mmCIF file of C-alpha atoms in Angstrom:
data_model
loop_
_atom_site.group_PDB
_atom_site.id
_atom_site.type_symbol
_atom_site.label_atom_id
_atom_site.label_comp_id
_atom_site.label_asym_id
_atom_site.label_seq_id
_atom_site.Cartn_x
_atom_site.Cartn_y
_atom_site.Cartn_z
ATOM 1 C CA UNK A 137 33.515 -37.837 4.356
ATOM 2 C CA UNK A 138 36.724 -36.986 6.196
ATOM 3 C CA UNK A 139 38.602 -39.885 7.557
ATOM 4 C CA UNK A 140 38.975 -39.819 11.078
ATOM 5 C CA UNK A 141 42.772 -38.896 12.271
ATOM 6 C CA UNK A 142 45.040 -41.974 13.127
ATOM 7 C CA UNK A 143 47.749 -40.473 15.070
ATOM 8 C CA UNK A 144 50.392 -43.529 15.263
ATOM 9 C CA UNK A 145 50.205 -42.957 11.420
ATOM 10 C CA UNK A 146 51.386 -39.529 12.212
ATOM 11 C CA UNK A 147 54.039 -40.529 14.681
ATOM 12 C CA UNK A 148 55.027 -43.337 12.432
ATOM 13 C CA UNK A 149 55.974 -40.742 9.567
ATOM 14 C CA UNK A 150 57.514 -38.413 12.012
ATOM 15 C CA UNK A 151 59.998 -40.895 13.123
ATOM 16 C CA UNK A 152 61.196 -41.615 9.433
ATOM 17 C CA UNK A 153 61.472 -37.850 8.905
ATOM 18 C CA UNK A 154 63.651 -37.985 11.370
ATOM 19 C CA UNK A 155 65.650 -41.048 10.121
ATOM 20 C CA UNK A 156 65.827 -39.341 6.925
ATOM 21 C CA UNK A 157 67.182 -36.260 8.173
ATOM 22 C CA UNK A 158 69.537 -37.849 10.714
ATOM 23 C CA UNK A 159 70.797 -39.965 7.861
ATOM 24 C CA UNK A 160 71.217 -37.331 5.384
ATOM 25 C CA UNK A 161 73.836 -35.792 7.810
ATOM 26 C CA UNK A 162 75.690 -38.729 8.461
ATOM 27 C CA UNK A 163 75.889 -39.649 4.501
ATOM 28 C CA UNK A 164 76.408 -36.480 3.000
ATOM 29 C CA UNK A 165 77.465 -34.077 5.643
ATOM 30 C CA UNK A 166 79.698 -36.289 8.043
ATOM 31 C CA UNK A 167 80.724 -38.993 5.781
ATOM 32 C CA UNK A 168 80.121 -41.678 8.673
ATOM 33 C CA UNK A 169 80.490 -45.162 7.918
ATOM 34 C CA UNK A 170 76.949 -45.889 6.319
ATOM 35 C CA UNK A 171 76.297 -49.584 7.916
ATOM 36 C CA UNK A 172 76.123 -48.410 11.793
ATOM 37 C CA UNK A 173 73.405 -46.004 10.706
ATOM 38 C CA UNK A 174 71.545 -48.547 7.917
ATOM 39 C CA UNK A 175 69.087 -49.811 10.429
ATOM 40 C CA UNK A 176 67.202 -46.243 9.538
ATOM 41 C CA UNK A 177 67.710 -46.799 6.139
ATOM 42 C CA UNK A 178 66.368 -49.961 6.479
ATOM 43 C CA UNK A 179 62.598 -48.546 8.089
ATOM 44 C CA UNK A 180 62.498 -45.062 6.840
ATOM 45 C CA UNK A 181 61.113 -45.734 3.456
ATOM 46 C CA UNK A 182 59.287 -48.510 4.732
ATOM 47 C CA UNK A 183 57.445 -46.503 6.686
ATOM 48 C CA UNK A 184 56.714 -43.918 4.074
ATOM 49 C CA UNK A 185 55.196 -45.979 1.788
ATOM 50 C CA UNK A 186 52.437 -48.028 3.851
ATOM 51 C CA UNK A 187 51.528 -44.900 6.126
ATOM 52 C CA UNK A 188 50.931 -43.619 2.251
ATOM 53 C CA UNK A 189 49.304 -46.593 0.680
ATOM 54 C CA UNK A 190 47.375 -46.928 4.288
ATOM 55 C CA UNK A 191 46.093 -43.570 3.210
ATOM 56 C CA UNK A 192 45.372 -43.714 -0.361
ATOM 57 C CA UNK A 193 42.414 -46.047 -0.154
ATOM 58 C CA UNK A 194 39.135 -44.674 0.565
ATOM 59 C CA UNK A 195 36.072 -46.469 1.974
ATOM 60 C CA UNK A 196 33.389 -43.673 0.843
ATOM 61 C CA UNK A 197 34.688 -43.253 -3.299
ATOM 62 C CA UNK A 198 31.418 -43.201 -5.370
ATOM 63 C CA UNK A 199 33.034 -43.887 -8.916
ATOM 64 C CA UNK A 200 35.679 -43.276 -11.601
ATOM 65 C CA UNK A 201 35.018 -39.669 -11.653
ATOM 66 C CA UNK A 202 35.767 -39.434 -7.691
ATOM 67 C CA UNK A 203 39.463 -41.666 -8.182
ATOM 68 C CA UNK A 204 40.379 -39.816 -10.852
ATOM 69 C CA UNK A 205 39.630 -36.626 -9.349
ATOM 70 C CA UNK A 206 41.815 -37.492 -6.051
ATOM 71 C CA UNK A 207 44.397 -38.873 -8.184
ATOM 72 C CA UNK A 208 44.919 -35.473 -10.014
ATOM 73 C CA UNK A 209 44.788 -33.752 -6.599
ATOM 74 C CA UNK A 210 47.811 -36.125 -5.585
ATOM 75 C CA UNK A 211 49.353 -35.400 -8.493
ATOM 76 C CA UNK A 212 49.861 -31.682 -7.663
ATOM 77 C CA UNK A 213 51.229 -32.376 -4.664
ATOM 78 C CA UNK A 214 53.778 -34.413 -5.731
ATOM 79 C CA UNK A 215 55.006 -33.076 -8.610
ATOM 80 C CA UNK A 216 55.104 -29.774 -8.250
ATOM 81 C CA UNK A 217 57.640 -29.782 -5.451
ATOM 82 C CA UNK A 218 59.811 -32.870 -7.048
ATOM 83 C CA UNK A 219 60.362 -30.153 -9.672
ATOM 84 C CA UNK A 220 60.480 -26.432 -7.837
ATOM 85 C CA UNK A 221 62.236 -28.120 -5.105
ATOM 86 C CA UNK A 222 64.566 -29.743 -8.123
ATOM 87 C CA UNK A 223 65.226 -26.701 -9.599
ATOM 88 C CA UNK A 224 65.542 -24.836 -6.556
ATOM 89 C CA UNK A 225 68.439 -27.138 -5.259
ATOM 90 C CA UNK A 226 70.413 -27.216 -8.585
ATOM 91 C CA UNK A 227 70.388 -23.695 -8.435
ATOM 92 C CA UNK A 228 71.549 -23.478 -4.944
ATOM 93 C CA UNK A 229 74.618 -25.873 -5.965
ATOM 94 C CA UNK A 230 75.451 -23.726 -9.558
ATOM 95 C CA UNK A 231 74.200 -27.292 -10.979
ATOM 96 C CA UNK A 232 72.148 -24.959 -13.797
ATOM 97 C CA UNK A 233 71.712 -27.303 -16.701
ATOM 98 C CA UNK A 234 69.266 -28.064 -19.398
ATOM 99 C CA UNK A 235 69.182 -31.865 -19.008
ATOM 100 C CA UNK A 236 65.782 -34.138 -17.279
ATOM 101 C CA UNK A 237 68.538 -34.295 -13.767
ATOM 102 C CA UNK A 238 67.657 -30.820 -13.678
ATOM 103 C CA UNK A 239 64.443 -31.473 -12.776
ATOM 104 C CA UNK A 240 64.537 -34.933 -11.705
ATOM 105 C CA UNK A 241 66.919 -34.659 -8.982
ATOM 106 C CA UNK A 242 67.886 -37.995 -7.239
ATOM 107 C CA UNK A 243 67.615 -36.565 -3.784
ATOM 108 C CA UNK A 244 63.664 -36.293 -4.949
ATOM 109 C CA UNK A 245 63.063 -39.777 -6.457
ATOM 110 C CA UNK A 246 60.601 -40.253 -3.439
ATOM 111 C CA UNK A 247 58.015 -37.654 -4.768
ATOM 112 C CA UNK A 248 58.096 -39.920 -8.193
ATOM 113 C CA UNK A 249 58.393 -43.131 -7.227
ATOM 114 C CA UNK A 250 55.255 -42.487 -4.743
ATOM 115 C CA UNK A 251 53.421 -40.746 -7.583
ATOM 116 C CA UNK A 252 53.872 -44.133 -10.119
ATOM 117 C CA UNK A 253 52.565 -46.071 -6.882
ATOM 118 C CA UNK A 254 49.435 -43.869 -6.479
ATOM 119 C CA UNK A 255 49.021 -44.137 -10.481
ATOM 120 C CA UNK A 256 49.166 -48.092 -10.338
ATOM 121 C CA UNK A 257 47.010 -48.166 -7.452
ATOM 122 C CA UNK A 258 44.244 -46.010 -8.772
ATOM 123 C CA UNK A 259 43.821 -48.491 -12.016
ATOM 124 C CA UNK A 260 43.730 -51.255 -9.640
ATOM 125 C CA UNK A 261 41.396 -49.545 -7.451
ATOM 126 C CA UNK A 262 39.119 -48.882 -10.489
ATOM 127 C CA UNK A 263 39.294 -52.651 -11.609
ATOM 128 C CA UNK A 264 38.310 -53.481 -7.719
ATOM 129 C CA UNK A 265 35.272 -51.387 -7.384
ATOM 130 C CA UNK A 266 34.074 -51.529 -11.174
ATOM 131 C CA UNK A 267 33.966 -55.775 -10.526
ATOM 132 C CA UNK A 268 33.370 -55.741 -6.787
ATOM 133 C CA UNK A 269 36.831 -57.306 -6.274
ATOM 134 C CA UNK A 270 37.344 -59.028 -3.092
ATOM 135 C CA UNK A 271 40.669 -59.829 -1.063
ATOM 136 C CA UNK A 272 41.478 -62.650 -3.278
ATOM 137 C CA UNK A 273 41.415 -60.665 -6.649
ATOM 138 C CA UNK A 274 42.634 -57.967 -5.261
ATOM 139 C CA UNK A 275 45.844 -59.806 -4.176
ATOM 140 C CA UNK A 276 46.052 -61.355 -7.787
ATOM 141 C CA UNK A 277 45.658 -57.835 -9.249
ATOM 142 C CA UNK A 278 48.255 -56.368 -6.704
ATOM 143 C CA UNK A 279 50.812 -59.330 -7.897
ATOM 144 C CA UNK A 280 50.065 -58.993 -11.736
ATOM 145 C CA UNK A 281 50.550 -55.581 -11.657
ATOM 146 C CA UNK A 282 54.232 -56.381 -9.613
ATOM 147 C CA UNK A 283 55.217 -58.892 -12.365
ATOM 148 C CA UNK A 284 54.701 -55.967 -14.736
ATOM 149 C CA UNK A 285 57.313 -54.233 -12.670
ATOM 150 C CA UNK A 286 59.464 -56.552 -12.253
ATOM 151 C CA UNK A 287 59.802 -57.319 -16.050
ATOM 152 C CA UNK A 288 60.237 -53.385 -16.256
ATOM 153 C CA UNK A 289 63.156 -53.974 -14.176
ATOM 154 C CA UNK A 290 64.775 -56.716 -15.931
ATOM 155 C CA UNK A 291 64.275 -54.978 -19.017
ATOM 156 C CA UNK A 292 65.871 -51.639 -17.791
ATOM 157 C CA UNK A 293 62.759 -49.193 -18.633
ATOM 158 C CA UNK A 294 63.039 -46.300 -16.895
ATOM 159 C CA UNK A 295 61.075 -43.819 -19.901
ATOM 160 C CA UNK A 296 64.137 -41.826 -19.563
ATOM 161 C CA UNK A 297 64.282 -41.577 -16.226
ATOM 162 C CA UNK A 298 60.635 -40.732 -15.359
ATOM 163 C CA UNK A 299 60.265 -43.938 -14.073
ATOM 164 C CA UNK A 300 62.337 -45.096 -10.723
ATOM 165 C CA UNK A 301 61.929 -48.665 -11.141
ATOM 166 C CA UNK A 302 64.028 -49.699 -8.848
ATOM 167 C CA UNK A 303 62.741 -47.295 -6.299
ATOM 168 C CA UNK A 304 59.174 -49.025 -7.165
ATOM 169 C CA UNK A 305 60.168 -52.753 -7.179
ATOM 170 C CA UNK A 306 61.831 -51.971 -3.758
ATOM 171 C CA UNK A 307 58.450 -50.062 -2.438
ATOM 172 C CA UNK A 308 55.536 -50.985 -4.322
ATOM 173 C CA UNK A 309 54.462 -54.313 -2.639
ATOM 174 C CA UNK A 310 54.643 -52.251 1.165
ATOM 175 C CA UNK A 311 52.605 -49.414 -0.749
ATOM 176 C CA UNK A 312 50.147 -52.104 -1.547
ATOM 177 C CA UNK A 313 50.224 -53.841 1.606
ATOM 178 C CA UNK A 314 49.283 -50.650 3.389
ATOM 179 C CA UNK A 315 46.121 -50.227 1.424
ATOM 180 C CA UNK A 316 44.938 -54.079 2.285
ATOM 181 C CA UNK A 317 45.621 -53.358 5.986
ATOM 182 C CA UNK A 318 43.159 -50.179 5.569
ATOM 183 C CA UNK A 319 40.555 -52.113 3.278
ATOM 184 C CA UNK A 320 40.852 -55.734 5.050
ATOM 185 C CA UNK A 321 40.491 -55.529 8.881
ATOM 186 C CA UNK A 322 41.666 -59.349 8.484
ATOM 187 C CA UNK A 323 44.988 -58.327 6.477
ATOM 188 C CA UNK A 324 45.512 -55.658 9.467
ATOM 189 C CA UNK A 325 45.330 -58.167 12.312
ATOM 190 C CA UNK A 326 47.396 -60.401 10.468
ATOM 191 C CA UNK A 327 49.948 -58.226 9.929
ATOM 192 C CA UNK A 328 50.161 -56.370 13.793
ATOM 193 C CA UNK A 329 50.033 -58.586 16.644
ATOM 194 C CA UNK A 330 51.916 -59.679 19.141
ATOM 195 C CA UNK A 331 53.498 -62.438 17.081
ATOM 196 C CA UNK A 332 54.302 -60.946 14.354
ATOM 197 C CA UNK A 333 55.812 -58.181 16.551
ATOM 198 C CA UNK A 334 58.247 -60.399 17.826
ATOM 199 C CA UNK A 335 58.731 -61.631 14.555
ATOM 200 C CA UNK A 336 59.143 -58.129 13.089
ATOM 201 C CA UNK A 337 61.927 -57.996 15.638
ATOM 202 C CA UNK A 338 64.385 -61.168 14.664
ATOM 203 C CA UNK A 339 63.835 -59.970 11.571
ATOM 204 C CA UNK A 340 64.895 -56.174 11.294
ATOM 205 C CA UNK A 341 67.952 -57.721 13.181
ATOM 206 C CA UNK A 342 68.826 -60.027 10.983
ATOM 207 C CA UNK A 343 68.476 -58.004 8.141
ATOM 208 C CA UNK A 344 70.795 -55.088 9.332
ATOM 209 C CA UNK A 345 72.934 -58.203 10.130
ATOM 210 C CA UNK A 346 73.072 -59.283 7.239
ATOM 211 C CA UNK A 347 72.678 -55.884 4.679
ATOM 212 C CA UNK A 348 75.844 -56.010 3.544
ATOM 213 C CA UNK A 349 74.756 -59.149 1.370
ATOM 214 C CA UNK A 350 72.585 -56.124 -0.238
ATOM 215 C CA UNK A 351 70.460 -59.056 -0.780
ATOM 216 C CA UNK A 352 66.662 -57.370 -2.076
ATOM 217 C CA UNK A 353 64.816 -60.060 0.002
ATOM 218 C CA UNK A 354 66.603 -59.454 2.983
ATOM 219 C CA UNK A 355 66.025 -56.000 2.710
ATOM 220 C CA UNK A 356 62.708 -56.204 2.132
ATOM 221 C CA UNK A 357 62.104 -58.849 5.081
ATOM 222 C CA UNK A 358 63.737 -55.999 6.863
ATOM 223 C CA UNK A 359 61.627 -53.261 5.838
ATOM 224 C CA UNK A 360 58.153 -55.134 6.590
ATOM 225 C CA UNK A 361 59.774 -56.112 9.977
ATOM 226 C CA UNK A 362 60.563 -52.631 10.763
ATOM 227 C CA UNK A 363 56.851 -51.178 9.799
ATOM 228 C CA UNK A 364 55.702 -53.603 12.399
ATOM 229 C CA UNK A 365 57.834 -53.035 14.658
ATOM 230 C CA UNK A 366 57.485 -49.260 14.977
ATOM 231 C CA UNK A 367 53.653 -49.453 13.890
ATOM 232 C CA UNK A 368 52.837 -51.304 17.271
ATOM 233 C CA UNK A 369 55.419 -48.694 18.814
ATOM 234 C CA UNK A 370 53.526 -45.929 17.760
ATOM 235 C CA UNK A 371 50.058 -47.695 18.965
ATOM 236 C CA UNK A 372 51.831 -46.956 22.533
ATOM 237 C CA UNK A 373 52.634 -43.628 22.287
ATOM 238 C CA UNK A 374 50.459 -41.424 24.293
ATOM 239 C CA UNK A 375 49.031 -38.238 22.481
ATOM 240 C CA UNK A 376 48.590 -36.036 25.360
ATOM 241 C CA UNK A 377 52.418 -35.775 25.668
ATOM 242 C CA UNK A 378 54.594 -32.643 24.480
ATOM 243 C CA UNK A 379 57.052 -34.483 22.535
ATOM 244 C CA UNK A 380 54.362 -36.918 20.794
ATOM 245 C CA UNK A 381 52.160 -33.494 19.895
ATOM 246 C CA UNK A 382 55.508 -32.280 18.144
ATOM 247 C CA UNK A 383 56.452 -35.638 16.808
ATOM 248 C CA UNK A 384 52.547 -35.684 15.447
ATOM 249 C CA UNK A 385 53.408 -32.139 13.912
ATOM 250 C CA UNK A 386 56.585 -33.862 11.759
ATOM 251 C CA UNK A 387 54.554 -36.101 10.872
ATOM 252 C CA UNK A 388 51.917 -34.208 9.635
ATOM 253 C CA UNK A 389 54.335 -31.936 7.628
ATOM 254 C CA UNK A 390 56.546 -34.376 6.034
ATOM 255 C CA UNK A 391 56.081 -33.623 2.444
ATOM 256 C CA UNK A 392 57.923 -29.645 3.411
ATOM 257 C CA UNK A 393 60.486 -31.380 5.475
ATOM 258 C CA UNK A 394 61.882 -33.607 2.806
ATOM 259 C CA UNK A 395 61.664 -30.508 0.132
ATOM 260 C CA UNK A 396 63.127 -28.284 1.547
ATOM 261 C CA UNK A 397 65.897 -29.998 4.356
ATOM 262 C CA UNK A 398 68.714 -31.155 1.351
ATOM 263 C CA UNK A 399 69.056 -27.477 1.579
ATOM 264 C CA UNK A 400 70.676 -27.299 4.937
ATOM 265 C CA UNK A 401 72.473 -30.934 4.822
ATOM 266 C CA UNK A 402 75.668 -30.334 3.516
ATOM 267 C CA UNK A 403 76.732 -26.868 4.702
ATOM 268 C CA UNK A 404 76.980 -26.923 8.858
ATOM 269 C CA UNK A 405 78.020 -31.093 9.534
ATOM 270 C CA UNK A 406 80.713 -30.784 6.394
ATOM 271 C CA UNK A 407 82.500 -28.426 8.888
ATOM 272 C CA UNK A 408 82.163 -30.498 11.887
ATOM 273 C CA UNK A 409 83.422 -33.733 10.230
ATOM 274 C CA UNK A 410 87.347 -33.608 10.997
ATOM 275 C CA UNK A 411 86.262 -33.079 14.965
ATOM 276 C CA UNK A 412 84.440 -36.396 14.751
ATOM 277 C CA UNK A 413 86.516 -38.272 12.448
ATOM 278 C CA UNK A 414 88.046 -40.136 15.605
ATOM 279 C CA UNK A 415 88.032 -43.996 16.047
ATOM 280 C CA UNK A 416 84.978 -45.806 16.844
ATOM 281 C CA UNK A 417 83.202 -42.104 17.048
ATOM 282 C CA UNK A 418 79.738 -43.050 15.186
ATOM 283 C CA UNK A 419 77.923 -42.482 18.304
ATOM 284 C CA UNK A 420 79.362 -39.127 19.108
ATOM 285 C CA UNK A 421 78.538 -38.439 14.821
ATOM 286 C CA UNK A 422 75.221 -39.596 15.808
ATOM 287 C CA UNK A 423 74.180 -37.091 18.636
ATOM 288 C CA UNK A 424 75.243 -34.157 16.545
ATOM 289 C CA UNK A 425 73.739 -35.459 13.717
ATOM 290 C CA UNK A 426 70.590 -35.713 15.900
ATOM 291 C CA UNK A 427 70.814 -32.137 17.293
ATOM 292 C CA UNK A 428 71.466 -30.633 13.930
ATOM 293 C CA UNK A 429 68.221 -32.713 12.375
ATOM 294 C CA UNK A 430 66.215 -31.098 15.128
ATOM 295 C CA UNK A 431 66.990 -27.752 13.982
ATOM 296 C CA UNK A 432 66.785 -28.556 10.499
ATOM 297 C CA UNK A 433 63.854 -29.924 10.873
ATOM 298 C CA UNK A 434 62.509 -26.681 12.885
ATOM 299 C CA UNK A 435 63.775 -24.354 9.932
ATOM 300 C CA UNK A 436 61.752 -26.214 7.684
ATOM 301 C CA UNK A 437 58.786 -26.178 9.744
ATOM 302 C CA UNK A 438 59.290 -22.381 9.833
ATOM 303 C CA UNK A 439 60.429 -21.664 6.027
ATOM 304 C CA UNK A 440 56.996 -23.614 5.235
ATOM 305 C CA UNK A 441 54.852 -22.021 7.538
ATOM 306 C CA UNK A 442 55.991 -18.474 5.848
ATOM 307 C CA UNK A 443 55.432 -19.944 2.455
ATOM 308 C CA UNK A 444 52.078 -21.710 3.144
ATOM 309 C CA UNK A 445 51.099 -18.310 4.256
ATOM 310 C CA UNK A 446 49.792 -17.071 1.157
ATOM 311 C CA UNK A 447 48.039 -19.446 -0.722
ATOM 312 C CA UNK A 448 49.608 -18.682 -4.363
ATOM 313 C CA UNK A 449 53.098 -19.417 -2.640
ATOM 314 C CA UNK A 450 51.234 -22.512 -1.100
ATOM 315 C CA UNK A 451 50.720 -23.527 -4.848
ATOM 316 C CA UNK A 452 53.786 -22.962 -6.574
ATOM 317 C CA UNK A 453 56.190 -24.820 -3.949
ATOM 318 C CA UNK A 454 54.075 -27.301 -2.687
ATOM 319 C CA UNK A 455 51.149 -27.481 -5.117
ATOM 320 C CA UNK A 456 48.729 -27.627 -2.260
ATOM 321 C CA UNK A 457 45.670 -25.581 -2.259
ATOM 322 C CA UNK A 458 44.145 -26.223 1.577
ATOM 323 C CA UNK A 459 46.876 -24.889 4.504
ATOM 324 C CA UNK A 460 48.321 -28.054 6.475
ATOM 325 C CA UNK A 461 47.397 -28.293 9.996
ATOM 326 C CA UNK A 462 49.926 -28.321 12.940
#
């Protein structure tokens, strides 16, 4: 049974493609000073990560057979790009080496750290439906499994690089939080309402305030704040408008966007960066940073669409088998 189509979830991963591309330029292509543009850094991945545990869980799964079988599915997606896209970008750079980088790329941690997250998640979700788990265990589960990681941490394993633990420690307990919201309607109204709006508010605030301290709490605190923040944003936006339908069709094509964009990030904005290297000139780095993420963003859109054409390309660059819809 097809869920039905929540379209702030769209919107909400359409505006961190943007912050992603937006502060891709400004890192790597303008070399702007990175704390007036953290406040995206502080959301984007945020936002990533509960829209995607939001949408791993499944009301309608029948057994093992029917997790495992979406898990492999999941797995395609993600890997294959992390490593075509990998290898595609080390090329493009004359990078051409033997070593795991070469396919791990740290531009692409995302893909893997999201993959370990839907691996945890579909033991737990096993565990959960085997026992008949309710909130309670599933919370305990959830934090077990988060001690585990933490201890991984601490301990530095990292299998060689296969695993970003850091990446997961920072992300895993939104992941997780995203998939009580969708599986507890009593987890979702706690989280989004108008008090913990204005909550979500103070604290992103604070937090960029403060992100210097690079304090994990704080950025953390930061990070939830943010998902509520621009969750009950994107409740308000109204579909019927032309730039929502295009901010819907980011959204809906964000796994393209983020595998193929490092392609165009440090080529155009590297020239541009001694006419904005003036005093106090973040905000005029900003708007062409903005622009030039619009039309990266569009070429990506349009490189995909030529790929996702045929559906053997389809496979080998993005490992998906059904065409994405627009």
């Amino acid at each position: 049974m097809m869920m039905k189509r929540i379209f702030e979830l769209d919107y909400m991963r359409g505006i961190a493609m943007l912050f992603v591309v937006v502060g891709h330029i400004l890192e790597f292509g303008l070399n702007a000073d990175r704390y007036p543009h953290a406040f995206m850094g502080i959301v984007q991945m945020p936002l990533f990560f509960i829209v995607s545990g939001y949408l791993a869980y499944r009301n309608k799964e029948q057994g093992g057979m029917d997790t495992l079988h979406r898990f492999l599915i999941r797995s395609r997606i993600l890997l294959v790009p992390l490593v075509v896209w990998s290898v595609i970008l080390n090329v493009c750079k004359g990078e051409i080496t033997c070593s795991q980088a070469m396919i791990c790329r740290g531009g692409y941690w995302f893909f893997l750290a999201l993959w370990w997250c839907d691996l945890f998640n579909t033991c737990i979700n096993y565990f959960s439906k085997r026992y008949r788990l309710h909130l309670f265990m599933d919370v305990v589960l959830y934090m077990i499994l988060y001690v585990v990681i933490l201890l991984l941490r601490i301990k530095g394993v990292n299998l060689g690089g296969l695993l970003p633990i850091q990446n997961v420690q920072y992300y895993f307990l939104i992941y997780a939080l995203g998939i009580l919201m969708h599986k507890y309607t009593m987890i979702h109204k706690w989280v989004l309402n108008k008090y913990t709006y204005a909550i979500g508010l103070i604290t992103i605030l604070v937090a960029w305030y403060l992100l210097r301290m690079q304090s994990f709490p704080i950025y953390f605190l930061g990070g939830v704040g943010g998902v509520i923040v621009f969750w009950m944003i994107c409740k308000e936006i109204p579909f019927e408008k032309k730039w929502a339908k295009a901010l819907s069709i980011v959204g809906k094509n964000t796994l393209p966007i983020y595998a193929i964009h490092y392609l165009f990030i440090t080529t155009l904005p590297q020239c541009l960066h001694d006419a904005v290297n003036v005093p106090m000139g973040f905000f005029l780095q900003f708007v062409i940073a903005f622009t030039y993420a619009v039309v990266v963003v569009i070429l990506c859109l349009i490189i995909d669409r030529i790929i996702s054409v045929n559906p053997i390309t389809r496979m080998v660059f993005f490992g998906e088998s059904k065409k994405r819809e627009w």
